[in-house]
CSV table of C-alpha atoms and ligand atoms in Angstrom, one decimal:
chain,number,residue,atom,x,y,z
M,18,MET,CA,112.6,103.1,109.0
M,19,PRO,CA,108.9,103.6,109.5
M,20,ASN,CA,107.5,102.5,112.8
M,21,LEU,CA,104.0,101.3,113.3
M,22,PRO,CA,104.1,100.0,116.9
M,23,HIS,CA,101.0,98.0,117.8
M,24,LYS,CA,99.0,99.6,115.0
M,25,THR,CA,96.3,97.1,114.1
M,26,PHE,CA,95.5,96.2,110.5
M,27,CYS,CA,93.2,94.0,108.6
M,28,LEU,CA,93.4,92.7,105.1
M,29,TYR,CA,90.8,92.3,102.4
M,30,THR,CA,92.0,90.2,99.5
M,31,TYR,CA,90.3,89.8,96.2
M,32,GLY,CA,91.3,87.9,93.1
M,33,CYS,CA,93.9,85.4,92.2
M,34,GLN,CA,96.5,83.4,94.1
M,35,MET,CA,99.1,86.1,93.2
M,36,ASN,CA,97.0,88.6,95.2
M,37,GLU,CA,96.6,86.1,98.1
M,38,HIS,CA,100.4,85.8,98.1
M,39,ASP,CA,100.8,89.6,97.9
M,40,SER,CA,98.6,89.8,101.0
M,41,GLU,CA,100.9,87.3,102.9
M,42,ARG,CA,103.8,89.6,102.0
M,43,ILE,CA,101.9,92.7,103.1
M,44,ALA,CA,101.1,91.1,106.4
M,45,GLY,CA,104.8,90.2,106.8
M,46,ILE,CA,106.0,93.7,105.9
M,47,LEU,CA,103.6,95.5,108.2
M,48,GLU,CA,104.3,93.1,111.1
M,49,SER,CA,108.1,93.6,110.6
M,50,HIS,CA,107.4,97.3,111.2
M,51,GLY,CA,105.6,96.6,114.5
M,52,ALA,CA,102.0,96.4,113.3
M,53,VAL,CA,99.6,93.6,114.4
M,54,GLN,CA,97.2,91.8,112.2
M,55,VAL,CA,93.6,91.5,113.4
M,56,ASP,CA,90.6,89.7,111.9
M,57,THR,CA,87.9,92.3,111.9
M,58,ILE,CA,87.5,95.8,110.7
M,59,GLU,CA,86.2,96.9,114.1
M,60,GLU,CA,89.6,96.0,115.7
M,61,ALA,CA,91.6,97.6,112.9
M,62,GLU,CA,93.2,101.0,112.7
M,63,ILE,CA,94.4,100.3,109.2
M,64,ALA,CA,92.4,98.6,106.5
M,65,VAL,CA,94.3,97.3,103.5
M,66,PHE,CA,92.5,96.3,100.3
M,67,VAL,CA,94.4,94.0,97.9
M,68,THR,CA,92.4,94.4,94.7
M,69,CYS,CA,91.7,92.7,91.4
M,70,CYS,CA,90.5,94.3,88.2
M,71,ILE,CA,90.2,91.3,85.9
M,72,ARG,CA,86.4,91.6,85.6
M,73,GLU,CA,84.1,94.5,86.3
M,74,ALA,CA,82.5,92.7,89.2
M,75,ALA,CA,85.7,93.0,91.2
M,76,ASP,CA,85.7,96.8,90.8
M,77,VAL,CA,82.1,97.0,91.9
M,78,ARG,CA,82.7,94.9,94.9
M,79,LEU,CA,85.7,96.9,96.0
M,80,MET,CA,83.8,100.2,95.8
M,81,GLY,CA,81.0,98.8,97.8
M,82,GLN,CA,83.3,97.3,100.5
M,83,VAL,CA,85.4,100.4,100.9
M,84,ALA,CA,82.2,102.6,101.2
M,85,SER,CA,80.7,100.2,103.8
M,86,ILE,CA,83.5,100.6,106.3
M,87,LYS,CA,83.4,104.4,106.2
M,88,ASN,CA,81.3,104.9,109.3
M,89,ILE,CA,82.7,102.1,111.5
M,90,PRO,CA,84.4,103.7,114.5
M,91,LEU,CA,88.1,103.2,115.3
M,92,PRO,CA,88.9,100.7,118.0
M,93,GLU,CA,88.9,102.0,121.5
M,94,GLY,CA,92.2,103.6,122.5
M,95,SER,CA,93.4,104.4,119.0
M,96,THR,CA,95.4,107.5,118.7
M,97,LEU,CA,94.6,108.0,115.1
M,98,ALA,CA,92.2,110.7,113.9
M,99,LYS,CA,90.7,108.3,111.4
M,100,ARG,CA,91.1,104.8,110.1
M,101,MET,CA,93.8,104.5,107.5
M,102,VAL,CA,92.3,103.1,104.3
M,103,CYS,CA,94.9,101.7,101.8
M,104,ILE,CA,94.2,100.3,98.4
M,105,GLY,CA,96.8,98.2,96.6
M,106,GLY,CA,97.0,95.5,94.0
M,107,CYS,CA,95.7,95.7,90.5
M,108,ILE,CA,93.1,98.5,90.9
M,109,GLY,CA,95.7,100.6,92.8
M,110,GLN,CA,98.2,100.0,89.9
M,111,ARG,CA,95.5,100.8,87.2
M,112,ASP,CA,93.9,103.9,88.8
M,113,GLY,CA,96.7,105.4,90.9
M,114,ASP,CA,96.0,109.1,91.5
M,115,ALA,CA,92.4,108.9,90.3
M,116,LEU,CA,91.4,106.6,93.2
M,117,PRO,CA,91.1,109.2,96.0
M,118,GLY,CA,88.8,111.2,93.6
M,119,LYS,CA,86.5,108.2,93.4
M,120,LEU,CA,86.7,107.2,97.0
M,121,ALA,CA,87.2,110.2,99.2
M,122,HIS,CA,88.3,108.5,102.4
M,123,VAL,CA,91.2,106.6,100.8
M,124,ASP,CA,94.5,107.5,102.4
M,125,VAL,CA,97.1,105.4,100.6
M,126,VAL,CA,97.2,104.0,97.1
M,127,PHE,CA,100.0,101.6,96.1
M,128,GLY,CA,100.4,99.3,93.1
M,129,THR,CA,101.5,95.8,92.3
M,130,GLN,CA,105.2,96.7,92.1
M,131,ASN,CA,105.8,98.5,95.3
M,132,ILE,CA,104.2,96.7,98.2
M,133,GLU,CA,107.4,97.1,100.2
M,134,ARG,CA,106.7,100.9,100.2
M,135,LEU,CA,103.4,100.5,102.1
M,136,PRO,CA,104.8,101.2,105.6
M,137,TYR,CA,106.5,104.4,104.3
M,138,LEU,CA,103.3,105.6,102.6
M,139,LEU,CA,101.3,104.8,105.7
M,140,GLU,CA,103.6,106.7,108.0
M,141,ALA,CA,103.4,109.8,105.7
M,142,ALA,CA,99.7,109.6,105.5
M,143,MET,CA,99.4,109.3,109.3
M,144,ALA,CA,101.6,112.3,109.9
M,145,GLU,CA,100.1,114.5,107.3
M,146,GLY,CA,96.5,113.3,107.0
M,147,GLY,CA,96.6,113.7,103.2
M,148,HIS,CA,96.4,111.2,100.3
M,149,HIS,CA,99.6,109.3,99.5
M,150,VAL,CA,99.7,107.7,96.2
M,151,GLU,CA,102.6,105.9,94.7
M,152,VAL,CA,102.4,103.5,91.8
M,153,LEU,CA,105.5,102.3,90.0
M,154,GLU,CA,105.8,101.1,86.5
M,155,LYS,CA,108.5,98.6,87.3
M,156,SER,CA,109.7,97.1,90.6
M,157,THR,CA,113.3,96.6,91.6
M,158,THR,CA,112.7,93.9,94.1
M,159,PHE,CA,110.9,90.6,93.8
M,160,SER,CA,108.3,90.2,96.4
M,161,THR,CA,110.1,87.0,97.5
M,162,ASP,CA,112.8,89.2,98.9
M,163,LEU,CA,110.3,90.6,101.4
M,164,PRO,CA,109.1,89.1,104.7
M,165,SER,CA,106.0,86.9,104.5
M,166,LYS,CA,103.4,85.8,106.9
M,167,ARG,CA,102.1,82.5,105.6
M,168,GLU,CA,98.4,81.9,106.1
M,169,HIS,CA,98.9,78.2,106.8
M,170,PRO,CA,102.2,76.8,108.1
M,171,TRP,CA,101.9,73.7,105.9
M,172,ALA,CA,101.3,75.4,102.5
M,173,ALA,CA,103.3,78.1,100.6
M,174,TRP,CA,103.1,80.0,97.4
M,175,LEU,CA,106.4,80.3,95.6
M,176,PRO,CA,106.4,83.0,92.9
M,177,ILE,CA,108.7,82.1,90.0
M,178,THR,CA,107.7,84.8,87.5
M,179,VAL,CA,105.6,87.9,87.7
M,180,GLY,CA,103.9,89.8,84.9
M,181,CYS,CA,102.7,88.6,81.5
M,182,ASN,CA,103.7,89.2,77.9
M,183,ASN,CA,100.8,87.4,76.3
M,184,PHE,CA,98.3,90.2,75.8
M,185,CYS,CA,95.3,88.0,75.4
M,186,THR,CA,92.9,90.6,73.9
M,187,TYR,CA,90.4,90.5,76.7
M,188,CYS,CA,92.9,90.6,79.6
M,189,ILE,CA,94.1,93.6,81.7
M,190,VAL,CA,96.8,91.6,83.6
M,191,PRO,CA,99.8,92.6,81.3
M,192,TYR,CA,98.9,96.2,81.9
M,193,VAL,CA,98.7,96.0,85.7
M,194,ARG,CA,101.3,93.4,86.4
M,195,GLY,CA,103.9,94.5,83.8
M,196,ARG,CA,106.2,92.5,81.6
M,197,GLU,CA,107.2,89.0,82.5
M,198,ARG,CA,110.2,88.6,84.7
M,199,SER,CA,111.6,85.3,85.9
M,200,ARG,CA,113.5,84.7,89.1
M,201,ALA,CA,116.9,82.9,89.1
M,202,LEU,CA,116.5,79.2,89.3
M,203,GLU,CA,119.0,78.9,92.2
M,204,ASP,CA,116.9,81.4,94.3
M,205,ILE,CA,113.7,79.4,93.6
M,206,ALA,CA,115.4,76.2,94.6
M,207,ALA,CA,116.9,77.8,97.8
M,208,ASP,CA,113.4,79.1,98.7
M,209,ALA,CA,111.9,75.7,98.2
M,210,ARG,CA,114.5,74.1,100.5
M,211,ALA,CA,114.0,76.7,103.1
M,212,LEU,CA,110.2,76.2,103.0
M,213,VAL,CA,110.5,72.5,103.4
M,214,ALA,CA,112.9,72.9,106.3
M,215,ASP,CA,110.2,75.2,107.8
M,216,GLY,CA,107.6,72.4,107.7
M,217,VAL,CA,105.9,73.2,104.4
M,218,LYS,CA,104.1,70.2,102.9
M,219,GLU,CA,102.7,71.8,99.8
M,220,ILE,CA,104.4,74.3,97.5
M,221,THR,CA,102.4,76.0,94.7
M,222,LEU,CA,104.6,77.7,92.1
M,223,LEU,CA,103.1,81.0,91.0
M,224,GLY,CA,103.1,83.1,87.9
M,225,GLN,CA,100.7,84.6,85.5
M,226,ASN,CA,102.1,82.2,82.9
M,227,VAL,CA,104.4,79.8,84.9
M,228,ASN,CA,105.4,77.6,82.0
M,229,SER,CA,107.0,80.3,80.0
M,230,TYR,CA,109.4,80.7,83.0
M,231,GLY,CA,112.9,81.6,81.8
M,232,ARG,CA,112.2,83.0,78.4
M,233,ASP,CA,113.5,86.4,79.6
M,234,LEU,CA,116.6,84.9,81.2
M,235,TYR,CA,117.6,82.1,78.8
M,236,GLY,CA,115.7,82.9,75.6
M,237,GLU,CA,113.6,79.7,76.0
M,238,PRO,CA,111.2,78.4,78.6
M,239,ARG,CA,112.9,76.4,81.3
M,240,PHE,CA,109.9,75.5,83.4
M,241,ALA,CA,110.8,71.8,83.4
M,242,ASP,CA,114.0,72.8,85.2
M,243,VAL,CA,112.1,74.6,87.9
M,244,LEU,CA,109.8,71.6,88.4
M,245,ARG,CA,112.8,69.3,88.8
M,246,ALA,CA,114.7,71.7,91.1
M,247,VAL,CA,111.7,72.2,93.4
M,248,SER,CA,110.8,68.6,93.4
M,249,GLU,CA,114.3,67.8,94.6
M,250,SER,CA,113.6,69.9,97.7
M,251,GLY,CA,111.7,66.8,98.9
M,252,VAL,CA,108.4,68.8,99.4
M,253,GLU,CA,105.5,66.3,99.6
M,254,ARG,CA,103.2,68.1,97.2
M,255,LEU,CA,104.1,70.3,94.3
M,256,ARG,CA,101.6,72.3,92.3
M,257,PHE,CA,101.6,75.3,90.0
M,258,ALA,CA,99.3,78.0,88.6
M,259,THR,CA,98.7,79.1,85.9
M,260,SER,CA,100.0,77.5,82.8
M,261,HIS,CA,99.4,78.5,79.2
M,262,PRO,CA,98.7,75.8,76.5
M,263,LYS,CA,101.0,77.4,74.0
M,264,ASP,CA,104.0,77.0,76.4
M,265,LEU,CA,103.2,73.4,77.6
M,266,THR,CA,106.2,71.4,76.5
M,267,ARG,CA,106.5,67.6,76.1
M,268,GLU,CA,109.3,67.7,78.7
M,269,VAL,CA,106.8,69.2,81.3
M,270,ILE,CA,104.1,66.6,80.4
M,271,ASP,CA,106.6,63.8,80.8
M,272,LEU,CA,107.4,65.0,84.3
M,273,TYR,CA,103.9,63.9,85.4
M,274,GLY,CA,105.2,60.3,84.9
M,275,THR,CA,108.4,60.7,86.7
M,276,LEU,CA,108.2,63.2,89.6
M,277,ASP,CA,106.4,61.6,92.5
M,278,ASN,CA,105.7,64.8,94.3
M,279,LEU,CA,104.2,66.6,91.2
M,280,MET,CA,100.5,66.3,92.0
M,281,PRO,CA,98.2,64.7,89.5
M,282,SER,CA,96.2,67.8,88.6
M,283,LEU,CA,96.7,70.4,85.9
M,284,HIS,CA,94.9,73.7,85.4
M,285,LEU,CA,95.1,74.5,81.7
M,286,PRO,CA,92.9,77.4,80.7
M,287,VAL,CA,91.4,76.9,77.2
M,288,GLN,CA,89.1,80.0,77.2
M,289,SER,CA,87.1,78.8,74.2
M,290,GLY,CA,86.5,75.8,72.0
M,291,SER,CA,86.3,77.8,68.8
M,292,ASN,CA,89.4,78.4,66.7
M,293,ARG,CA,87.9,81.6,65.4
M,294,ILE,CA,87.4,83.0,68.9
M,295,LEU,CA,90.8,81.7,70.1
M,296,LYS,CA,92.4,83.7,67.3
M,297,ALA,CA,90.4,86.8,68.2
M,298,MET,CA,91.5,86.3,71.8
M,299,ASN,CA,95.2,86.0,70.7
M,300,ARG,CA,95.6,82.8,72.5
M,301,ARG,CA,98.1,81.3,69.9
M,302,TYR,CA,96.9,77.7,69.9
M,303,THR,CA,94.1,75.8,68.2
M,304,VAL,CA,91.6,73.5,69.6
M,305,GLU,CA,93.3,70.6,67.9
M,306,ARG,CA,96.6,71.5,69.5
M,307,TYR,CA,95.0,71.8,72.9
M,308,LEU,CA,93.4,68.4,72.5
M,309,GLU,CA,96.7,66.9,71.6
M,310,LEU,CA,98.2,68.2,74.8
M,311,ILE,CA,95.3,66.7,76.8
M,312,GLU,CA,95.8,63.4,75.1
M,313,ALA,CA,99.6,63.4,75.7
M,314,MET,CA,98.9,64.2,79.4
M,315,ARG,CA,96.4,61.4,79.8
M,316,GLU,CA,98.8,59.0,78.1
M,317,VAL,CA,101.5,59.9,80.6
M,318,ASN,CA,99.1,59.7,83.6
M,319,PRO,CA,95.5,58.8,83.0
M,320,ASP,CA,94.7,59.7,86.6
M,321,VAL,CA,95.5,63.4,86.2
M,322,SER,CA,92.6,65.7,87.0
M,323,LEU,CA,92.1,68.5,84.6
M,324,SER,CA,90.6,71.9,85.2
M,325,THR,CA,90.3,75.0,83.0
M,326,ASP,CA,88.9,78.5,82.6
M,327,ILE,CA,86.3,79.4,80.0
M,328,ILE,CA,85.0,82.8,78.9
M,329,VAL,CA,81.5,82.9,77.6
M,330,GLY,CA,80.3,85.8,75.5
M,331,PHE,CA,83.5,87.1,74.0
M,332,PRO,CA,82.7,89.8,71.4
M,333,GLY,CA,81.2,88.2,68.3
M,334,GLU,CA,80.7,84.7,69.8
M,335,THR,CA,78.1,83.0,67.7
M,336,GLU,CA,75.9,80.0,68.7
M,337,GLU,CA,78.2,77.8,66.7
M,338,ASP,CA,81.3,79.1,68.6
M,339,PHE,CA,79.6,78.5,71.9
M,340,GLN,CA,78.5,75.0,70.8
M,341,ALA,CA,82.2,74.3,70.0
M,342,THR,CA,83.1,75.3,73.5
M,343,TYR,CA,80.4,73.2,75.0
M,344,ASP,CA,81.6,70.2,72.9
M,345,LEU,CA,85.2,70.7,74.0
M,346,VAL,CA,84.3,70.8,77.7
M,347,LYS,CA,82.2,67.6,77.3
M,348,ARG,CA,84.9,65.9,75.4
M,349,VAL,CA,87.8,66.6,77.8
M,350,GLY,CA,85.8,65.7,81.0
M,351,TYR,CA,87.2,68.3,83.4
M,352,SER,CA,87.1,67.9,87.2
M,353,GLN,CA,86.6,71.7,87.5
M,354,VAL,CA,85.9,74.5,85.1
M,355,PHE,CA,86.0,78.2,86.1
M,356,THR,CA,83.4,79.9,83.9
M,357,PHE,CA,83.3,83.6,83.4
M,358,ILE,CA,81.0,85.9,81.4
M,359,TYR,CA,83.2,88.2,79.3
M,360,SER,CA,83.7,91.6,80.9
M,361,PRO,CA,85.1,94.4,78.8
M,362,ARG,CA,88.2,96.0,80.3
M,363,GLU,CA,89.0,99.5,79.2
M,364,GLY,CA,92.3,99.7,77.3
M,365,THR,CA,92.3,96.1,76.1
M,366,PRO,CA,91.8,95.4,72.4
M,367,ALA,CA,88.7,93.4,72.9
M,368,ALA,CA,87.0,96.3,74.6
M,369,SER,CA,86.7,98.0,71.3
M,370,MET,CA,85.4,94.9,69.4
M,371,VAL,CA,81.8,94.8,68.3
M,372,ASP,CA,79.8,93.1,71.1
M,373,ASP,CA,76.2,92.7,70.1
M,374,THR,CA,75.1,89.4,71.5
M,375,PRO,CA,72.1,90.0,73.8
M,376,ARG,CA,72.8,89.6,77.5
M,377,GLU,CA,70.1,86.9,77.9
M,378,VAL,CA,71.7,84.8,75.2
M,379,ILE,CA,75.0,85.0,76.9
M,380,GLN,CA,73.4,84.1,80.2
M,381,ARG,CA,71.7,81.1,78.7
M,382,ARG,CA,75.0,79.8,77.2
M,383,PHE,CA,76.7,80.4,80.6
M,384,ASP,CA,73.9,78.5,82.5
M,385,SER,CA,74.0,75.5,80.2
M,386,LEU,CA,77.8,75.3,80.5
M,387,VAL,CA,77.6,75.5,84.3
M,388,ASP,CA,75.2,72.5,84.3
M,389,LEU,CA,77.6,70.5,82.1
M,390,VAL,CA,80.5,71.4,84.3
M,391,GLN,CA,78.7,70.0,87.3
M,392,GLU,CA,77.8,66.8,85.5
M,393,ASN,CA,81.4,66.3,84.4
M,394,ALA,CA,82.7,67.0,87.9
M,395,PHE,CA,80.3,64.4,89.4
M,396,GLU,CA,81.3,61.8,86.8
M,397,GLN,CA,85.1,62.5,87.2
M,398,ASN,CA,84.8,62.1,91.0
M,399,GLN,CA,83.2,58.7,90.8
M,400,ARG,CA,86.6,57.1,89.9
M,401,PHE,CA,87.8,57.8,93.4
M,402,VAL,CA,85.1,55.7,95.2
M,403,GLY,CA,86.7,52.7,96.9
M,404,ARG,CA,90.2,54.2,96.6
M,405,GLU,CA,92.5,55.2,99.3
M,406,LEU,CA,93.7,58.8,98.9
M,407,SER,CA,96.2,60.8,100.9
M,408,VAL,CA,94.6,63.9,102.3
M,409,LEU,CA,96.4,67.0,103.5
M,410,VAL,CA,94.2,68.1,106.5
M,411,GLU,CA,93.4,71.7,106.6
M,412,GLY,CA,91.0,71.8,109.6
M,413,ALA,CA,87.5,71.0,110.8
M,414,SER,CA,84.7,71.4,108.3
M,415,LYS,CA,82.8,74.7,108.5
M,416,ARG,CA,79.5,72.9,109.0
M,417,ASP,CA,80.6,70.2,111.5
M,418,ASP,CA,83.6,70.4,113.8
M,419,HIS,CA,83.6,66.6,114.1
M,420,VAL,CA,84.5,66.3,110.4
M,421,LEU,CA,87.9,67.1,109.0
M,422,THR,CA,88.5,68.6,105.6
M,423,GLY,CA,91.4,68.7,103.3
M,424,HIS,CA,92.5,68.1,99.7
M,425,SER,CA,93.4,65.0,97.8
M,426,PRO,CA,96.5,64.9,95.5
M,427,HIS,CA,94.0,65.6,92.6
M,428,ASN,CA,93.0,68.8,94.5
M,429,VAL,CA,89.5,67.6,95.3
M,430,THR,CA,88.1,68.5,98.6
M,431,VAL,CA,87.7,65.5,101.0
M,432,HIS,CA,85.7,65.3,104.1
M,433,ALA,CA,85.9,62.5,106.8
M,434,PRO,CA,84.7,62.1,110.3
M,435,LEU,CA,87.3,62.9,112.9
M,436,PRO,CA,88.5,59.6,114.3
M,437,GLU,CA,87.4,58.8,117.9
M,438,GLY,CA,89.7,60.4,120.5
M,439,VAL,CA,91.7,62.4,118.0
M,440,ASP,CA,92.0,66.2,118.3
M,441,ILE,CA,91.7,68.1,115.0
M,442,ASP,CA,94.7,70.3,116.0
M,443,ASP,CA,96.9,67.1,115.9
M,444,LEU,CA,95.9,66.4,112.4
M,445,VAL,CA,96.0,69.9,110.8
M,446,GLY,CA,98.9,70.1,108.3
M,447,ARG,CA,99.4,66.3,108.3
M,448,ILE,CA,98.8,64.0,105.3
M,449,VAL,CA,96.4,61.1,106.3
M,450,PRO,CA,95.1,58.2,104.3
M,451,VAL,CA,91.3,58.3,103.7
M,452,ARG,CA,89.2,55.6,102.1
M,453,ILE,CA,86.7,57.2,99.8
M,454,ASP,CA,83.1,56.0,100.1
M,455,HIS,CA,81.1,58.7,98.4
M,456,ALA,CA,81.7,61.2,95.5
M,457,ARG,CA,79.7,64.3,94.8
M,458,ALA,CA,80.4,66.9,92.2
M,459,TRP,CA,82.4,69.2,94.5
M,460,TYR,CA,83.7,66.9,97.3
M,461,LEU,CA,84.5,63.3,98.3
M,462,SER,CA,83.8,61.8,101.6
M,463,GLY,CA,85.1,58.7,103.4
M,464,GLY,CA,86.9,57.4,106.5
M,465,VAL,CA,90.3,58.0,107.9
M,466,LEU,CA,92.3,54.8,107.8
M,467,ASP,CA,95.2,55.5,110.1
M,468,ALA,CA,95.6,58.8,111.9
P,503,5AD,N1,86.3,88.9,81.2
P,503,5AD,C1,86.0,87.7,81.6
P,503,5AD,N2,86.9,86.8,82.1
P,503,5AD,C2,88.2,87.1,82.0
P,503,5AD,N3,89.3,86.5,82.4
P,503,5AD,C3,90.4,87.3,82.2
P,503,5AD,N4,90.0,88.5,81.7
P,503,5AD,C4,88.6,88.4,81.6
P,503,5AD,C5,87.6,89.3,81.1
P,503,5AD,N5,88.0,90.5,80.6
P,503,5AD,C6,89.3,85.1,82.9
P,503,5AD,C7,90.1,84.2,82.0
P,503,5AD,C8,91.3,83.9,82.9
P,503,5AD,C9,90.7,84.0,84.3
P,503,5AD,C10,91.7,84.2,85.4
P,503,5AD,O1,89.9,85.1,84.2
P,503,5AD,O2,89.4,83.0,81.8
P,503,5AD,O3,91.9,82.6,82.6
P,504,SF4,FE1,95.9,87.5,80.9
P,504,SF4,FE2,96.5,85.9,78.8
P,504,SF4,FE3,98.4,86.7,80.4
P,504,SF4,FE4,96.7,84.9,81.3
P,504,SF4,S1,98.1,84.6,79.6
P,504,SF4,S2,97.4,86.7,82.4
P,504,SF4,S3,94.8,85.6,80.3
P,504,SF4,S4,97.2,88.0,79.1
């Protein structure tokens, strides 16, 4: 068993919630081997990068960040000859052996399927001072079998599937996360109960495509069963990310009317409002079908906040295609839209499609969409003014330590002045009622009713 007594490490995490969760596991694993997490690179003898490769910007950022720590001295008293630099996650999985060639001072490369091997690779690298690269095609363990160090005691990620079988033509994820695998329902339910017993107030079910859960085990999606089982744990707030429109069943939609702890917010990536582009993306639904789902959702619960992902500038996107996306966004009225400019990823089918739309045209489309998204968010938030919302308190606001910040059930940020004589530490992790007085595009503000 590798031993890393008192070795200090810091984590850099990029990308999606799955990566954030992997980082919690990595922290848990390293600490279980005696290492100690620190906040800054100056204090760290080991730097671990948990990387994302979904868009080119993530690659560029990683290269810059790794290069920038090169000349920072080791903390005083360290017995190492140099700081150990480890790269894991999606770029580690994708590039493997090629990484030390691109970044000479990298010591350890691991993938998405073998985070439990990090202490062994580190120990070998420390002993031999050479590069240690190990990237597996397939994992034998689920990361949930590994220790975890939760970033917040009140909130937990709970992976139910890993990997993706969808092969949207622009997306690298199926290549770096592998095929979809579902965990056993009983294990998920047991984890949920254990988290609740440990004081967790909010559970977010995780998977690249959560709502196709169970297809590999039962031949059909059983995501509704997962929602019911986790809801029964009694957790106060239940969320999930990310779901695919083609797998959103009537049964799941109906649960928004019956499960009290299923929070009234749904992230349902649409990617484009043009059927032609959706087909080229291999999304396997039409705009009409997507709108039917939204309508069904709003019939079950008109108060559900909707969010989505949109890619602007997919190869061959015409002005007409973009206009269809713009119209769809306007029509749905999202609370939040994550907008991305298409980024070709080597090895994906879209990377070899003809892409001749000028950069300025794509940027103009992107900017006009961003303006619309902001207007929509502002409008959507107005419905909360005058209402009492329960807010899970996360801490003091970054700008003012007399103001608390947290999230509403709809997943909107809420700020409120800290009540007289109340210490923020007594409120963190608690759910408090807040009366909303003002609504902006990206947050609500009001007063705490009863702390
Ligand atoms: N270029 C731009 N955006 C992408 N996404 C995935 N792949 C790409 C790409 N190659 C976006 C999708 C997805 C979100 C997580 O990232 O919108 O839903
Ligand atoms: Fe990528 Fe599509 Fe899978 Fe989402 S569903 S991870 S966009 S391939």
